[in-house]
C-alpha positions as CSV (number, residue, x, y, z in Angstrom):
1,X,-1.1,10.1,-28.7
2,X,-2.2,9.8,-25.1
3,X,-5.1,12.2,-23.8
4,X,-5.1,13.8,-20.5
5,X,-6.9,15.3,-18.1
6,X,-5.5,17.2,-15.2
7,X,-7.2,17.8,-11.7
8,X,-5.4,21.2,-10.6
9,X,-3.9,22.5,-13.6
10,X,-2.1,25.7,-11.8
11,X,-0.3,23.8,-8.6
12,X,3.4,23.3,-9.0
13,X,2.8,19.6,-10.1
14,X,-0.3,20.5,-12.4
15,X,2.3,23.4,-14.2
16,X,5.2,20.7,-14.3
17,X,2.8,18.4,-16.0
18,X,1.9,20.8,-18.6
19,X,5.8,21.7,-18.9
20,X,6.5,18.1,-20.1
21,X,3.3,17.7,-22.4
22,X,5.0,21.4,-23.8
23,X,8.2,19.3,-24.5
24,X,7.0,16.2,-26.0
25,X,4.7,17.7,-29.3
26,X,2.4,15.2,-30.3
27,X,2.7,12.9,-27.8
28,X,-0.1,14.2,-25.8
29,X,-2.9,16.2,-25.5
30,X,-4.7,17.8,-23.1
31,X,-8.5,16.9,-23.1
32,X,-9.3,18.9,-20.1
33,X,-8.1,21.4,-16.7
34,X,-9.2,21.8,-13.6
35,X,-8.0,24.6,-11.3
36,X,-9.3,27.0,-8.1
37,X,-8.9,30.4,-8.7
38,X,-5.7,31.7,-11.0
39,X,-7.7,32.8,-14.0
40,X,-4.8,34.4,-15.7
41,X,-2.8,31.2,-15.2
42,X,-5.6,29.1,-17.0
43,X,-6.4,31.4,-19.4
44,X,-3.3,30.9,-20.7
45,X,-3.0,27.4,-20.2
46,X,-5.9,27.2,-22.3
47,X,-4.9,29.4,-24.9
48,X,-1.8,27.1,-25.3
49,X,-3.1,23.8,-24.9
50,X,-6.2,24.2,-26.1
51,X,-8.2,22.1,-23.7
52,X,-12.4,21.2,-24.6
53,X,-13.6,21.4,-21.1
54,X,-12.4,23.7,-17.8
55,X,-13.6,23.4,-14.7
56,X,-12.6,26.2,-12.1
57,X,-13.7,26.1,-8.7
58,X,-16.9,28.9,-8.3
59,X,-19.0,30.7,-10.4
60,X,-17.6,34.1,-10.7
61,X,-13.9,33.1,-11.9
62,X,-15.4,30.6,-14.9
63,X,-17.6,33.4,-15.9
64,X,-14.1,35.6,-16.2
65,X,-12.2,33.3,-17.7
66,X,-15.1,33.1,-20.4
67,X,-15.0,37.0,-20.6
68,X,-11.1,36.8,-21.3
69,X,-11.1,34.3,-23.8
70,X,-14.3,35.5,-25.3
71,X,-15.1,33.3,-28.7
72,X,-12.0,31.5,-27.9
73,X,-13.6,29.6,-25.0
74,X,-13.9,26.3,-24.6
75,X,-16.6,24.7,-22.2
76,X,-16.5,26.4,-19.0
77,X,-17.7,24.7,-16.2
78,X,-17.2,25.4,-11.9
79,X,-17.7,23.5,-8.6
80,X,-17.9,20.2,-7.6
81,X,-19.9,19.1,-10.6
82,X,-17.5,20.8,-12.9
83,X,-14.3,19.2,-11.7
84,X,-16.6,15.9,-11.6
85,X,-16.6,16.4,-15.5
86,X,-13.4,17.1,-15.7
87,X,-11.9,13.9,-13.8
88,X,-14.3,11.3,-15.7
89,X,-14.5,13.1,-19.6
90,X,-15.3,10.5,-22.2
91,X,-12.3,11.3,-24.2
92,X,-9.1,11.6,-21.8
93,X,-6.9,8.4,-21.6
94,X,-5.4,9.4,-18.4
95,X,-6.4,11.6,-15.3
96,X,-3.4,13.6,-13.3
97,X,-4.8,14.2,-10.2
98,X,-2.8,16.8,-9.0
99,X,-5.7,18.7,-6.5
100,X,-3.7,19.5,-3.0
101,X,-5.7,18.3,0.0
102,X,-8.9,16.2,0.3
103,X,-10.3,18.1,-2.0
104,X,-9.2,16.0,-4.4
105,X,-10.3,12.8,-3.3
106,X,-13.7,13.1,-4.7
107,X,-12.4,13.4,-8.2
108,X,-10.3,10.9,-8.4
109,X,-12.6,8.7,-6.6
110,X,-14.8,9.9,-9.5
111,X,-11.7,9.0,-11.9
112,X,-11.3,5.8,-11.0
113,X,-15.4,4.8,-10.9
114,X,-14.8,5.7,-14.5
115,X,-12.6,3.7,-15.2
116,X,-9.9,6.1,-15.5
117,X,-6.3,5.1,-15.4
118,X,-4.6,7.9,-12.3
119,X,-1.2,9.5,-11.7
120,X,-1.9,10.0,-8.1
121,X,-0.3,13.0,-6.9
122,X,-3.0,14.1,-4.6
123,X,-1.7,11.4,-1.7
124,X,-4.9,12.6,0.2
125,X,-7.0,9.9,-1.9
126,X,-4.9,7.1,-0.5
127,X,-4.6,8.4,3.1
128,X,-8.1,8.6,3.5
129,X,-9.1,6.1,1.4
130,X,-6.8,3.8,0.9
131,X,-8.3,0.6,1.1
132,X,-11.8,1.7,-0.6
133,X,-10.2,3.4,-3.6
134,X,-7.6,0.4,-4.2
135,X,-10.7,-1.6,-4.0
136,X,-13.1,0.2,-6.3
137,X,-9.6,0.3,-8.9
138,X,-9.3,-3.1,-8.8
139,X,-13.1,-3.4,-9.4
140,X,-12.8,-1.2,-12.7
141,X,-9.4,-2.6,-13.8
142,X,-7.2,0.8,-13.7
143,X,-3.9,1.8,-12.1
144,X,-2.7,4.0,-10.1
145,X,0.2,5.5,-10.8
146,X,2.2,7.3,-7.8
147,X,3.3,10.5,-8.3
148,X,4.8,10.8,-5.2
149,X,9.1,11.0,-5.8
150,X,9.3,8.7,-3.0
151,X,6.3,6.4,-4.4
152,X,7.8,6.5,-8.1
153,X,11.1,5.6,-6.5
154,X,10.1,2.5,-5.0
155,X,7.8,1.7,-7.9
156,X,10.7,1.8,-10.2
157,X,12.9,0.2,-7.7
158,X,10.3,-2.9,-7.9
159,X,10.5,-3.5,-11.7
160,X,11.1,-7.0,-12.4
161,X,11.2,-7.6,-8.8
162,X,8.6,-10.2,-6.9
163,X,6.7,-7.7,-4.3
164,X,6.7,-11.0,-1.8
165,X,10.2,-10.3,-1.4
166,X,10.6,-7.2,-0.2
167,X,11.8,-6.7,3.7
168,X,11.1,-2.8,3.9
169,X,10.5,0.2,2.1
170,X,12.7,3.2,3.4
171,X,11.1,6.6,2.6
172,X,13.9,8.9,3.0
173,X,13.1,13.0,3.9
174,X,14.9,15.5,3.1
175,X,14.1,16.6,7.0
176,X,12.9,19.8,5.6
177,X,13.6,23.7,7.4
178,X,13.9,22.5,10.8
179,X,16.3,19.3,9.8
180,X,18.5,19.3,12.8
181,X,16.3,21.6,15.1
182,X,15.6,20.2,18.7
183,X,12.0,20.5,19.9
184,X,13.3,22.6,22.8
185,X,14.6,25.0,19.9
186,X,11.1,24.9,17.8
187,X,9.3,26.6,20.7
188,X,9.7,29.7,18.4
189,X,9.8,28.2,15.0
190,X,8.2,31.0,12.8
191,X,6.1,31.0,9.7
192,X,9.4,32.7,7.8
193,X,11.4,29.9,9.2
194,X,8.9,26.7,8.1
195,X,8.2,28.2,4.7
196,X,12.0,28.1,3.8
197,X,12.6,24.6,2.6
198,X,15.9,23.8,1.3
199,X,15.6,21.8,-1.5
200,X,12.0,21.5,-3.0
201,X,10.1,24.2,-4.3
202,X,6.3,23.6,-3.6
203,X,2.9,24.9,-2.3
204,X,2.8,26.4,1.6
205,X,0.4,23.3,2.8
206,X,2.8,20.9,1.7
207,X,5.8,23.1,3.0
208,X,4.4,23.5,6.1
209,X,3.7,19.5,6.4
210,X,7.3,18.5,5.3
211,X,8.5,21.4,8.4
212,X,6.5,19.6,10.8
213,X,7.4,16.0,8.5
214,X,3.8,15.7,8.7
215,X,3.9,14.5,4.7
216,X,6.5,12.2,5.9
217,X,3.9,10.6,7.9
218,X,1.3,10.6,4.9
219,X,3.4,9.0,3.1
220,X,4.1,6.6,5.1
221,X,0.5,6.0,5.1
222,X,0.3,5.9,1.0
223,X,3.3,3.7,1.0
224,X,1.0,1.2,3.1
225,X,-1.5,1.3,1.0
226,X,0.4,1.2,-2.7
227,X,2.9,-1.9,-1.9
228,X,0.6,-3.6,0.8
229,X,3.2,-3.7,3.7
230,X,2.6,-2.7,7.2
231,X,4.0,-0.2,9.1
232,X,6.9,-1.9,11.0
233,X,8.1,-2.4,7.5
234,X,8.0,0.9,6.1
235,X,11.0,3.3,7.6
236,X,12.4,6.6,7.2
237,X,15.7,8.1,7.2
238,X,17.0,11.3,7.0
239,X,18.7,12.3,3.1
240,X,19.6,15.9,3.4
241,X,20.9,15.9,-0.3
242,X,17.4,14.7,-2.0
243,X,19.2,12.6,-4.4
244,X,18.3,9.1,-2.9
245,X,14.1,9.0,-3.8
246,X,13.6,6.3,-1.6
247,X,14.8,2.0,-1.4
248,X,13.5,-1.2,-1.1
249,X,15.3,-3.9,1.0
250,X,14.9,-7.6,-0.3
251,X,15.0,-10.5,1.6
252,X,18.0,-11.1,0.9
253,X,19.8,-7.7,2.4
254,X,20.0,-6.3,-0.5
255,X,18.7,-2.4,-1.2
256,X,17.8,-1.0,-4.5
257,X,17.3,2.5,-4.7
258,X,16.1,5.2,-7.0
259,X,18.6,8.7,-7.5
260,X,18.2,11.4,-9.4
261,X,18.2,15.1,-8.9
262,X,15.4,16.9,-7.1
263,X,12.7,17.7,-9.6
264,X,9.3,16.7,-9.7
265,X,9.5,17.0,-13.8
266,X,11.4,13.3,-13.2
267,X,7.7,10.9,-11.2
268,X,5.5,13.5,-13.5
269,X,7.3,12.1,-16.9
270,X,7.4,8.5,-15.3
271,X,3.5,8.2,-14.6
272,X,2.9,10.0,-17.6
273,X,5.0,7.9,-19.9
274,X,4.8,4.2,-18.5
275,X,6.1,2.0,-18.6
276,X,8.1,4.0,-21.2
277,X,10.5,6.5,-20.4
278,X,10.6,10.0,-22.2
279,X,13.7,11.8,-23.1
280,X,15.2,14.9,-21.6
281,X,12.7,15.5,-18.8
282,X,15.3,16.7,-16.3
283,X,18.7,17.5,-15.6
284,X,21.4,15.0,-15.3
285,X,22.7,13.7,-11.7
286,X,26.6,14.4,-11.4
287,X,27.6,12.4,-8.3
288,X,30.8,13.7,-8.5
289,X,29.2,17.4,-7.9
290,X,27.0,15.6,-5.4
291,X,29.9,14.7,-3.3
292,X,28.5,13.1,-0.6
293,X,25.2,11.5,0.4
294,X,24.3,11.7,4.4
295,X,22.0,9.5,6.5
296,X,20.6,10.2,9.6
297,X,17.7,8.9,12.2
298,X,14.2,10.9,12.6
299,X,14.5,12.9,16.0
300,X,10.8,12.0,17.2
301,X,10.8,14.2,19.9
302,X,10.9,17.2,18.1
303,X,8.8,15.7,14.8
304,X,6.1,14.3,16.5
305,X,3.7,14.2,13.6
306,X,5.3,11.3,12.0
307,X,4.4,9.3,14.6
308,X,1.0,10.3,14.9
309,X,0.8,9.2,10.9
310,X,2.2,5.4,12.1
311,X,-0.6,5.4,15.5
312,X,-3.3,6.3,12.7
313,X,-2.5,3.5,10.7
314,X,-2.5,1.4,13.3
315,X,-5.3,2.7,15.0
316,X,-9.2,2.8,14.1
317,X,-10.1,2.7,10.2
318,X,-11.0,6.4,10.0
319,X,-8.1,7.6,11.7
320,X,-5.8,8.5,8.9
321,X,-8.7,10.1,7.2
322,X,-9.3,12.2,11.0
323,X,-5.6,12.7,11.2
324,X,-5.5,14.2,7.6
325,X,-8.4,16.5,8.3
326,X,-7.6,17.9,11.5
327,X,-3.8,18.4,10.1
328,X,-5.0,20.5,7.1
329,X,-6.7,22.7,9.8
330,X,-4.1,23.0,11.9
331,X,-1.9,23.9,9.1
332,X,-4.4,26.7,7.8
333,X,-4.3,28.2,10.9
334,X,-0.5,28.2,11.6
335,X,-0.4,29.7,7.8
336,X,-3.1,32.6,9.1
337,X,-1.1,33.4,12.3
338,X,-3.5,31.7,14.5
339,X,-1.6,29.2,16.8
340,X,1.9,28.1,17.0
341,X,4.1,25.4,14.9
342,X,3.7,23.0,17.8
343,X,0.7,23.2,18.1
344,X,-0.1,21.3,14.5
345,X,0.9,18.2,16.3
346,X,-0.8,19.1,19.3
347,X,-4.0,19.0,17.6
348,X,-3.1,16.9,15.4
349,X,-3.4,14.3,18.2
350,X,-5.7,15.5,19.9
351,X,-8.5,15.4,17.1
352,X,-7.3,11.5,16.4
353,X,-7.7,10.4,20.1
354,X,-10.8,12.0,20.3
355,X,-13.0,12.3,17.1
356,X,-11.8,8.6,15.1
357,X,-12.9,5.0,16.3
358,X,-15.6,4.3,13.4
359,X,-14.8,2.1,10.6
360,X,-15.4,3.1,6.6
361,X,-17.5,1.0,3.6
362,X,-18.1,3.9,1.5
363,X,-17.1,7.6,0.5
364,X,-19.6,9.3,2.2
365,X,-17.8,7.3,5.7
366,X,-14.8,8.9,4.3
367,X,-15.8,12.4,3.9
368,X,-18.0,12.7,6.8
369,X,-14.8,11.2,9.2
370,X,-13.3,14.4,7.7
371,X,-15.7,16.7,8.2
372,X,-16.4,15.7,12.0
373,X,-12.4,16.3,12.0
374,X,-12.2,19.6,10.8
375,X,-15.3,20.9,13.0
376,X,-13.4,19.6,16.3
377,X,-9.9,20.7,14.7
378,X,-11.6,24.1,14.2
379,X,-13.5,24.5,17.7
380,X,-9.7,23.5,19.1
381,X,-8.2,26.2,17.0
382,X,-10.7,28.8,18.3
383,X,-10.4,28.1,21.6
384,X,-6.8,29.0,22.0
385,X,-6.3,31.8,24.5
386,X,-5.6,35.4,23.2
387,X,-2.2,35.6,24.6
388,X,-1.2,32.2,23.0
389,X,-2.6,33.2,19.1
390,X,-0.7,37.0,20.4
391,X,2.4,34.1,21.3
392,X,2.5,32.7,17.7
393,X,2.0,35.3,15.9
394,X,5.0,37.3,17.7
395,X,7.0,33.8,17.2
């Protein structure tokens, strides 16, 4: 019986995880939630699963959720010190930190200071972090587990496999909404248009950031940090059809892959399970329904946020962490009608050239290299003209 605890308990990934515990009786329990501000949602999550602790993220919603489930209520708890608890309680086995943004990288941090073993699905931690966290996990002797379906993918390609050998991870991208779009063409991308993604179902930040392939680039930045290769050996290719996860080439030439049909239920049960494998997680992969698989280069003209992800890793040591900050701005703001698709990248860049260039030894380096990103990210947002924020909205 494995005990978990999960950081963002009402996201897609944080309901998938629950689906799975749901399917496997008596092979886990859940020890504790954590969740922003779906009451409803956790009220029954805890009616179900029967948690000891919550953690929701202010005042006001934990004291409703203790007025719904009246005697029924476990320990209620809210803000930063609540999901603290949450991510380091005494009994849980496991932590699933499944918080979108950098708002999760101060629990897990807090996870893994605890010795907690993590399935990392908050990629934030690693982008920001990368080399502290891996640092302070060695130092307490715990794992983290990606979460990631292009992570798991090359972590399961890798089993049995000696990591000096590897030539190159490939990532491959479904290319998202605007797969095949020209940057000429995404002058009047709309909000409509980027939310639409073809294949995955998932939260608007993360849609937004696989539109602009802005995820793409994080994860090029997690892959760096989770199988130690630089980034002229870590590539990406097109994969329209999802069904390829992601490769590794060997020395050698030759590529191992990971396929299986797109559903997250597949890295959840992985991380959860390992190095086991649970039974009947997801649907079967029919190649012969499949058909084909297609292949094709990034256009970098028209995606220019994946590069900006490669010139951050290369760049300063707070860049990524400037570059993530400023990008979850950006993307708030295209969300809220406030500036264009294009111009995500735009500031994107423009934060990383002009707020990073200082290097990071603790967490508080971390989180204030966010902080001075999202004040310039936000001053660069505001300052757009009227008839530009008129522009995107009408776009």
């Amino acid at each position: 019986m494995k005990r978990i605890s999960i950081l963002g308990s009402t996201g897609s990934i944080g309901v998938n995880v629950l689906n799975i515990v749901r399917a496997h009786p008596g092979r886990y329990v859940v020890s504790a939630l954590a969740a922003g501000g779906r009451v409803d949602l956790v009220a029954e999550q805890v009616r179900e699963f029967r948690p000891r602790l919550v953690s929701l993220r202010d005042a006001d919603d934990a004291a409703r959720l203790r007025d719904l489930l009246g005697a029924d209520a476990p320990r209620v708890v809210c803000g930063e010190s609540g999901i603290r608890e949450v991510a380091t309680i005494a009994e849980a086995d496991m932590v699933f930190s499944a918080v979108v943004g950098a708002a999760g990288m101060q629990p897990t941090w807090a996870a893994v200071d605890a010795g907690k073993p993590v399935a990392l699905a908050n990629k934030e931690t690693l982008v920001m972090a990368g080399r502290l966290i891996l640092a302070l996990a060695k130092l307490r002797g715990v794992p983290l587990l990606p979460v990631d379906s292009e992570h798991s993918a090359i972590f399961q390609s890798l089993v049995g496999h000696n990591r000096d050998e590897i030539e190159r991870i490939i990532l491959t991208a479904s290319g998202g909404p605007f797969r095949g779009r020209t940057a000429a063409s995404l002058e009047t991308a709309t909000l409509d248009e980027a939310l639409a993604h073809p294949t995955w179902k998932m939260g608007p930040k993360i849609t937004i950031d696989s539109s602009t392939l802005m995820n793409k680039g994080l994860e090029v930045i997690e892959a760096h940090w989770l199988f130690g290769l630089p980034p002229e050996r870590i590539d990406v290719v097109i994969h329209p059809e999802s069904i390829i996860h992601s490769m590794v080439e060997f020395q050698d030439g030759q590529v191992i892959a990971q396929l299986g049909v797109p559903d997250m239920r597949g890295p959840i049960g992985y991380a959860l399970s390992y190095p086991a494998r649970l039974v009947g997680v997801m649907p079967r992969l029919d190649l012969a329904r499949v058909g084909r698989l297609n292949f094709m280069d990034v256009d970098r003209d028209a995606f220019a946020c994946l590069d900006l992800a490669y010139d951050a890793l290369r760049g300063p040591d707070d860049a990524p962490a400037v570059l993530n900050g400023a990008n979850e701005v950006a993307v708030a703001a295209f969300l809220a009608g406030r500036i264009s698709w294009q111009d995500i990248a735009k500031i994107n860049r423009q934060c990383v050239e002009t707020v990073s260039g200082r290097a990071l030894s603790t967490l508080d380096d971390v989180m204030e290299a966010d902080a001075r990103a999202r004040e310039f990210a936000d001053r660069l947002v505001a300052e757009r003209g009227p008839a530009e924020r008129a522009s995107a909205a009408h776009a």
